[in-house]
């Protein structure tokens, strides 16, 4: 097979129910010579074999098996073996919208950019739409878009020019938020030319356990993300690549985390808030009330401390009915 236009890397483990759909969507709408799908089973699971039997003799589908059950190692293996001019990553339970994905390939092929990003629709297990995640509309800088609270780092959204991924690696030690870390690390490593489309290019299927949006869960995810953002900020600072929009994006992201879960750990989030203020003193949390004329004159951290008793009271009031219901079950 000659080098294809696009390589689609799909790590897989224990999801035969969805795998064929992902592969089908990656091939649909493409000339067979223009696409290769690299499926990377990782770990001891063998269920992928039966799921992919319809593609046993299809030269556009390649299998690279690795022993370790690690999706990031699988992504790296697929990326290293990819032959396409462009690469995209697709989780085995997600799928592409073929018509929009083809337009995305046409856009990156006809332009001078390194990355083209699209919108992603979130659905539940029954295929019911939950929301659509768009790319930030008012910036042409991928780094600013990824650093800020508006980031859309879902792997399904992005197509990369393979030449810009020559030294890129997914962190095999990261188990959650790996998609955020991947894009932050990529932005820290080089300046990338970016374009975006409003089209929904793929579907991210959320399972019931992924839709747990309790404050405790959000606090945990936020604390995992903050060091990733700070690491990228420091790299950009050292290399003289920080402009005002990037500083503001970092500050807004940190403020956004602090405001959302401040009452779980006021000491830690006070430190994060002070860091946000130091990075960009005029930035305010991305919430309307903090940008009201009179409120904007105040330090948001002061407001967070003043509201702390009320936040705890609201949290406990919401928890009491749940505990009562559990006690009666």
Tab-separated table of C-alpha atoms in Angstrom:
chain	number	residue	atom	x	y	z
A	1	UNK	CA	0.000	0.000	0.000
A	2	UNK	CA	1.352	3.433	-0.941
A	3	UNK	CA	1.514	6.086	1.743
A	4	UNK	CA	-2.066	7.154	2.470
A	5	UNK	CA	-3.336	10.664	3.007
A	6	UNK	CA	-4.621	10.021	6.542
A	7	UNK	CA	-3.739	7.610	9.340
A	8	UNK	CA	-6.410	7.073	11.997
A	9	UNK	CA	-4.997	5.581	15.210
A	10	UNK	CA	-7.495	3.667	17.377
A	11	UNK	CA	-6.276	2.188	20.690
A	12	UNK	CA	-8.644	-0.507	21.907
A	13	UNK	CA	-9.247	-2.687	24.958
A	14	UNK	CA	-12.396	-4.518	26.059
A	15	UNK	CA	-14.785	-2.656	23.771
A	16	UNK	CA	-15.675	-5.014	20.910
A	17	UNK	CA	-19.225	-3.659	20.969
A	18	UNK	CA	-18.063	-0.265	19.688
A	19	UNK	CA	-14.805	-0.986	17.868
A	20	UNK	CA	-16.270	-1.913	14.484
A	21	UNK	CA	-18.324	1.288	14.452
A	22	UNK	CA	-15.187	3.370	15.041
A	23	UNK	CA	-13.298	1.625	12.230
A	24	UNK	CA	-16.259	1.901	9.856
A	25	UNK	CA	-16.498	5.643	10.494
A	26	UNK	CA	-12.783	6.153	9.853
A	27	UNK	CA	-12.995	4.409	6.471
A	28	UNK	CA	-16.330	5.816	5.308
A	29	UNK	CA	-16.231	8.425	2.585
A	30	UNK	CA	-12.560	7.808	1.831
A	31	UNK	CA	-10.866	6.233	-1.160
A	32	UNK	CA	-9.195	3.077	0.240
A	33	UNK	CA	-5.802	4.261	-0.975
A	34	UNK	CA	-6.165	7.528	0.977
A	35	UNK	CA	-6.721	6.130	4.463
A	36	UNK	CA	-5.191	3.624	6.837
A	37	UNK	CA	-6.786	2.674	10.125
A	38	UNK	CA	-4.260	1.509	12.711
A	39	UNK	CA	-5.977	-0.442	15.477
A	40	UNK	CA	-3.775	-0.968	18.539
A	41	UNK	CA	-5.128	-3.618	20.942
A	42	UNK	CA	-3.403	-3.156	24.288
A	43	UNK	CA	-3.398	-5.660	27.120
A	44	UNK	CA	-4.575	-9.275	27.311
A	45	UNK	CA	-8.070	-8.734	25.867
A	46	UNK	CA	-8.718	-10.724	22.670
A	47	UNK	CA	-12.280	-9.631	21.913
A	48	UNK	CA	-11.083	-7.286	19.159
A	49	UNK	CA	-10.294	-10.279	16.924
A	50	UNK	CA	-13.912	-11.240	16.368
A	51	UNK	CA	-15.019	-7.617	16.160
A	52	UNK	CA	-12.574	-6.899	13.324
A	53	UNK	CA	-13.108	-10.137	11.403
A	54	UNK	CA	-14.976	-8.269	8.605
A	55	UNK	CA	-11.698	-6.473	7.881
A	56	UNK	CA	-9.413	-9.516	7.848
A	57	UNK	CA	-8.523	-8.974	4.189
A	58	UNK	CA	-8.777	-5.193	4.084
A	59	UNK	CA	-5.398	-3.603	3.420
A	60	UNK	CA	-6.616	-0.281	4.801
A	61	UNK	CA	-6.884	-1.730	8.313
A	62	UNK	CA	-3.711	-2.663	10.163
A	63	UNK	CA	-3.329	-4.225	13.608
A	64	UNK	CA	-0.420	-3.425	15.919
A	65	UNK	CA	-0.793	-5.331	19.156
A	66	UNK	CA	1.058	-4.348	22.350
A	67	UNK	CA	1.228	-6.328	25.575
A	68	UNK	CA	0.809	-3.510	28.077
A	69	UNK	CA	-2.715	-2.310	28.843
A	70	UNK	CA	-2.046	1.385	28.350
A	71	UNK	CA	-3.955	3.528	25.848
A	72	UNK	CA	-1.225	6.171	25.657
A	73	UNK	CA	1.454	3.610	24.837
A	74	UNK	CA	-0.950	2.274	22.209
A	75	UNK	CA	-1.391	5.757	20.729
A	76	UNK	CA	2.377	6.213	20.582
A	77	UNK	CA	2.810	2.843	18.875
A	78	UNK	CA	0.208	3.694	16.255
A	79	UNK	CA	1.632	7.165	15.708
A	80	UNK	CA	5.169	5.799	15.247
A	81	UNK	CA	3.970	3.349	12.614
A	82	UNK	CA	1.659	5.764	10.793
A	83	UNK	CA	2.435	6.448	7.127
A	84	UNK	CA	-0.169	9.085	6.377
A	85	UNK	CA	0.563	12.714	5.656
A	86	UNK	CA	-1.951	13.489	8.410
A	87	UNK	CA	-2.791	11.724	11.681
A	88	UNK	CA	-5.842	11.689	13.882
A	89	UNK	CA	-6.616	9.779	17.061
A	90	UNK	CA	-9.957	8.106	17.675
A	91	UNK	CA	-11.047	6.293	20.834
A	92	UNK	CA	-12.608	2.901	20.207
A	93	UNK	CA	-16.028	3.897	21.558
A	94	UNK	CA	-16.196	7.167	19.605
A	95	UNK	CA	-16.768	7.653	15.895
A	96	UNK	CA	-16.353	10.161	13.098
A	97	UNK	CA	-18.934	11.948	10.971
A	98	UNK	CA	-17.515	10.916	7.561
A	99	UNK	CA	-18.687	13.884	5.494
A	100	UNK	CA	-17.336	16.406	8.004
A	101	UNK	CA	-14.116	14.462	8.573
A	102	UNK	CA	-13.401	14.438	4.822
A	103	UNK	CA	-13.932	18.214	4.703
A	104	UNK	CA	-11.506	18.507	7.600
A	105	UNK	CA	-8.874	16.572	5.640
A	106	UNK	CA	-9.477	18.774	2.602
A	107	UNK	CA	-9.004	21.871	4.757
A	108	UNK	CA	-5.665	20.827	6.229
A	109	UNK	CA	-4.490	19.522	2.865
A	110	UNK	CA	-5.236	22.796	1.083
A	111	UNK	CA	-3.733	25.048	3.742
A	112	UNK	CA	-0.386	25.687	5.371
A	113	UNK	CA	-1.550	24.782	8.868
A	114	UNK	CA	-0.328	22.033	11.190
A	115	UNK	CA	-3.612	21.271	12.955
A	116	UNK	CA	-7.277	21.529	11.992
A	117	UNK	CA	-9.849	21.164	14.769
A	118	UNK	CA	-13.591	20.649	14.594
A	119	UNK	CA	-16.568	20.454	16.910
A	120	UNK	CA	-17.571	17.270	18.746
A	121	UNK	CA	-21.064	16.175	19.753
A	122	UNK	CA	-21.466	14.440	23.101
A	123	UNK	CA	-24.060	11.645	23.257
A	124	UNK	CA	-25.136	9.089	25.841
A	125	UNK	CA	-25.224	5.309	25.404
A	126	UNK	CA	-28.540	5.568	23.554
A	127	UNK	CA	-27.177	8.112	21.104
A	128	UNK	CA	-29.127	10.999	22.606
A	129	UNK	CA	-27.390	14.334	22.177
A	130	UNK	CA	-26.082	15.947	25.360
A	131	UNK	CA	-24.180	18.956	24.035
A	132	UNK	CA	-21.757	20.119	21.344
A	133	UNK	CA	-18.222	21.218	22.176
A	134	UNK	CA	-16.978	23.887	19.793
A	135	UNK	CA	-13.511	25.322	19.327
A	136	UNK	CA	-12.942	28.787	20.785
A	137	UNK	CA	-14.277	31.106	18.070
A	138	UNK	CA	-12.362	34.332	18.697
A	139	UNK	CA	-8.752	33.186	18.471
A	140	UNK	CA	-6.563	31.723	15.739
A	141	UNK	CA	-3.944	30.611	18.266
A	142	UNK	CA	-4.156	26.946	19.245
A	143	UNK	CA	-2.071	27.550	22.358
A	144	UNK	CA	-4.494	30.190	23.651
A	145	UNK	CA	-7.446	27.935	22.837
A	146	UNK	CA	-5.945	24.993	24.737
A	147	UNK	CA	-4.723	26.958	27.761
A	148	UNK	CA	-8.034	28.671	28.522
A	149	UNK	CA	-11.172	27.406	30.280
A	150	UNK	CA	-12.868	26.983	26.912
A	151	UNK	CA	-10.493	24.209	25.767
A	152	UNK	CA	-11.764	21.353	23.580
A	153	UNK	CA	-9.064	18.706	23.779
A	154	UNK	CA	-11.135	15.668	22.808
A	155	UNK	CA	-8.932	13.541	20.503
A	156	UNK	CA	-11.777	13.115	18.003
A	157	UNK	CA	-11.723	16.848	17.215
A	158	UNK	CA	-8.222	17.185	15.775
A	159	UNK	CA	-6.238	16.293	12.657
A	160	UNK	CA	-2.463	16.809	12.696
A	161	UNK	CA	0.173	17.119	10.031
A	162	UNK	CA	2.410	14.133	10.753
A	163	UNK	CA	5.583	16.188	10.358
A	164	UNK	CA	4.684	18.290	13.408
A	165	UNK	CA	4.359	15.169	15.588
A	166	UNK	CA	7.865	13.916	14.916
A	167	UNK	CA	8.952	14.309	18.550
A	168	UNK	CA	5.530	14.234	20.226
A	169	UNK	CA	4.611	11.549	22.749
A	170	UNK	CA	1.571	10.731	24.802
A	171	UNK	CA	2.578	10.441	28.475
A	172	UNK	CA	2.275	6.771	29.394
A	173	UNK	CA	2.159	7.621	33.120
A	174	UNK	CA	-0.988	9.747	32.797
A	175	UNK	CA	-4.261	7.870	33.312
A	176	UNK	CA	-6.786	10.734	33.235
A	177	UNK	CA	-6.812	14.102	31.456
A	178	UNK	CA	-4.302	12.647	29.014
A	179	UNK	CA	-5.949	14.428	26.095
A	180	UNK	CA	-5.467	17.784	27.847
A	181	UNK	CA	-1.842	17.027	28.691
A	182	UNK	CA	-1.149	15.870	25.124
A	183	UNK	CA	-2.276	19.134	23.555
A	184	UNK	CA	-0.646	21.286	26.237
A	185	UNK	CA	2.671	19.480	25.752
A	186	UNK	CA	2.380	19.799	21.990
A	187	UNK	CA	1.740	23.543	22.249
A	188	UNK	CA	4.662	23.916	24.651
A	189	UNK	CA	7.016	22.141	22.253
A	190	UNK	CA	6.500	24.364	19.182
A	191	UNK	CA	4.455	27.069	17.517
A	192	UNK	CA	1.656	25.445	15.530
A	193	UNK	CA	-0.358	26.964	12.712
A	194	UNK	CA	-4.016	26.266	13.383
A	195	UNK	CA	-7.340	26.332	11.624
A	196	UNK	CA	-10.768	25.257	12.801
A	197	UNK	CA	-14.173	24.362	11.463
A	198	UNK	CA	-17.597	24.697	13.060
A	199	UNK	CA	-18.636	21.338	11.590
A	200	UNK	CA	-19.241	18.462	13.995
A	201	UNK	CA	-16.501	16.060	12.903
A	202	UNK	CA	-17.047	13.325	15.460
A	203	UNK	CA	-19.099	11.859	18.270
A	204	UNK	CA	-17.864	11.370	21.815
A	205	UNK	CA	-19.958	8.753	23.549
A	206	UNK	CA	-20.195	9.372	27.261
A	207	UNK	CA	-20.899	6.362	29.439
A	208	UNK	CA	-22.890	6.698	32.647
A	209	UNK	CA	-19.778	6.629	34.841
A	210	UNK	CA	-18.242	9.457	32.786
A	211	UNK	CA	-21.228	11.715	33.449
A	212	UNK	CA	-20.597	11.798	37.181
A	213	UNK	CA	-20.337	15.551	37.657
A	214	UNK	CA	-20.283	15.789	41.452
A	215	UNK	CA	-18.307	18.634	42.938
A	216	UNK	CA	-15.913	16.108	44.493
A	217	UNK	CA	-15.174	14.623	41.066
A	218	UNK	CA	-14.768	18.080	39.508
A	219	UNK	CA	-12.401	19.085	42.315
A	220	UNK	CA	-10.246	16.023	41.655
A	221	UNK	CA	-10.128	16.605	37.895
A	222	UNK	CA	-9.359	20.290	38.397
A	223	UNK	CA	-6.446	19.543	40.722
A	224	UNK	CA	-5.025	17.165	38.131
A	225	UNK	CA	-5.284	19.768	35.371
A	226	UNK	CA	-3.753	22.753	37.187
A	227	UNK	CA	-0.151	21.383	37.215
A	228	UNK	CA	-0.432	20.598	33.492
A	229	UNK	CA	-1.391	24.194	32.723
A	230	UNK	CA	1.301	25.627	35.014
A	231	UNK	CA	3.933	23.402	33.398
A	232	UNK	CA	2.977	24.684	29.956
A	233	UNK	CA	2.914	28.278	31.210
A	234	UNK	CA	6.437	27.940	32.634
A	235	UNK	CA	7.726	26.403	29.404
A	236	UNK	CA	6.269	29.248	27.348
A	237	UNK	CA	7.684	31.796	29.809
A	238	UNK	CA	11.199	30.358	29.688
A	239	UNK	CA	11.158	30.284	25.888
A	240	UNK	CA	9.806	33.815	25.464
A	241	UNK	CA	6.548	32.627	23.897
A	242	UNK	CA	4.045	34.242	26.250
A	243	UNK	CA	1.901	37.066	24.918
A	244	UNK	CA	-0.971	38.804	26.678
A	245	UNK	CA	-3.659	36.511	25.255
A	246	UNK	CA	-1.836	33.396	26.473
A	247	UNK	CA	-1.255	34.898	29.922
A	248	UNK	CA	-4.910	35.820	30.131
A	249	UNK	CA	-5.996	32.334	29.011
A	250	UNK	CA	-3.912	30.709	31.770
A	251	UNK	CA	-5.244	33.131	34.373
A	252	UNK	CA	-8.860	32.586	33.302
A	253	UNK	CA	-8.420	28.809	33.435
A	254	UNK	CA	-6.988	28.920	36.964
A	255	UNK	CA	-9.682	31.330	38.151
A	256	UNK	CA	-12.342	29.095	36.614
A	257	UNK	CA	-11.132	26.081	38.591
A	258	UNK	CA	-10.809	28.070	41.826
A	259	UNK	CA	-14.309	29.535	41.648
A	260	UNK	CA	-15.964	26.229	40.850
A	261	UNK	CA	-14.608	24.139	43.733
A	262	UNK	CA	-13.077	26.662	46.132
A	263	UNK	CA	-14.946	25.435	49.217
A	264	UNK	CA	-13.486	21.907	48.985
A	265	UNK	CA	-9.961	23.120	49.724
A	266	UNK	CA	-9.828	26.886	50.281
A	267	UNK	CA	-6.126	26.903	51.126
A	268	UNK	CA	-5.073	25.115	47.941
A	269	UNK	CA	-7.432	27.073	45.704
A	270	UNK	CA	-6.361	30.352	47.324
A	271	UNK	CA	-2.836	29.539	46.190
A	272	UNK	CA	-4.121	28.838	42.675
A	273	UNK	CA	-6.129	32.084	42.690
A	274	UNK	CA	-3.075	34.111	43.744
A	275	UNK	CA	-1.117	32.477	40.935
A	276	UNK	CA	-3.860	33.432	38.475
A	277	UNK	CA	-3.767	37.049	39.699
A	278	UNK	CA	0.025	37.185	39.448
A	279	UNK	CA	0.013	35.847	35.879
A	280	UNK	CA	-2.560	38.384	34.654
A	281	UNK	CA	-3.636	40.968	37.294
A	282	UNK	CA	-6.609	42.305	35.320
A	283	UNK	CA	-8.125	38.928	34.421
A	284	UNK	CA	-11.280	37.957	36.283
A	285	UNK	CA	-13.040	34.604	36.639
A	286	UNK	CA	-15.012	33.659	33.504
A	287	UNK	CA	-18.349	34.257	35.218
A	288	UNK	CA	-20.588	37.248	34.540
A	289	UNK	CA	-20.920	38.460	38.107
A	290	UNK	CA	-17.154	38.849	38.567
A	291	UNK	CA	-17.095	41.195	35.590
A	292	UNK	CA	-19.811	43.559	36.812
A	293	UNK	CA	-18.472	47.155	37.076
A	294	UNK	CA	-18.386	47.412	40.888
A	295	UNK	CA	-17.528	43.776	41.588
A	296	UNK	CA	-14.686	43.868	39.073
A	297	UNK	CA	-12.835	46.352	41.287
A	298	UNK	CA	-12.564	43.734	44.045
A	299	UNK	CA	-10.082	40.890	44.236
A	300	UNK	CA	-12.095	37.743	43.366
A	301	UNK	CA	-10.267	35.833	46.099
A	302	UNK	CA	-11.809	38.113	48.720
A	303	UNK	CA	-15.269	37.340	47.332
A	304	UNK	CA	-14.568	33.608	47.422
A	305	UNK	CA	-13.624	33.754	51.105
A	306	UNK	CA	-16.639	35.901	51.986
A	307	UNK	CA	-18.962	33.441	50.241
A	308	UNK	CA	-17.357	30.327	51.710
A	309	UNK	CA	-19.909	29.794	54.549
A	310	UNK	CA	-22.798	30.155	52.107
A	311	UNK	CA	-21.205	27.717	49.650
A	312	UNK	CA	-20.749	25.105	52.362
A	313	UNK	CA	-24.316	25.604	53.570
A	314	UNK	CA	-25.717	25.100	50.057
A	315	UNK	CA	-23.572	22.005	49.576
A	316	UNK	CA	-24.698	20.430	52.850
A	317	UNK	CA	-28.357	21.251	52.185
A	318	UNK	CA	-28.139	19.459	48.846
A	319	UNK	CA	-26.422	16.478	50.464
A	320	UNK	CA	-28.958	15.902	53.268
A	321	UNK	CA	-31.812	14.554	51.057
A	322	UNK	CA	-29.382	12.186	49.329
A	323	UNK	CA	-28.188	10.793	52.663
A	324	UNK	CA	-31.769	10.368	53.855
A	325	UNK	CA	-32.681	8.439	50.700
A	326	UNK	CA	-29.626	6.191	51.099
A	327	UNK	CA	-30.478	5.489	54.742
A	328	UNK	CA	-33.964	4.284	53.747
A	329	UNK	CA	-32.703	1.963	51.005
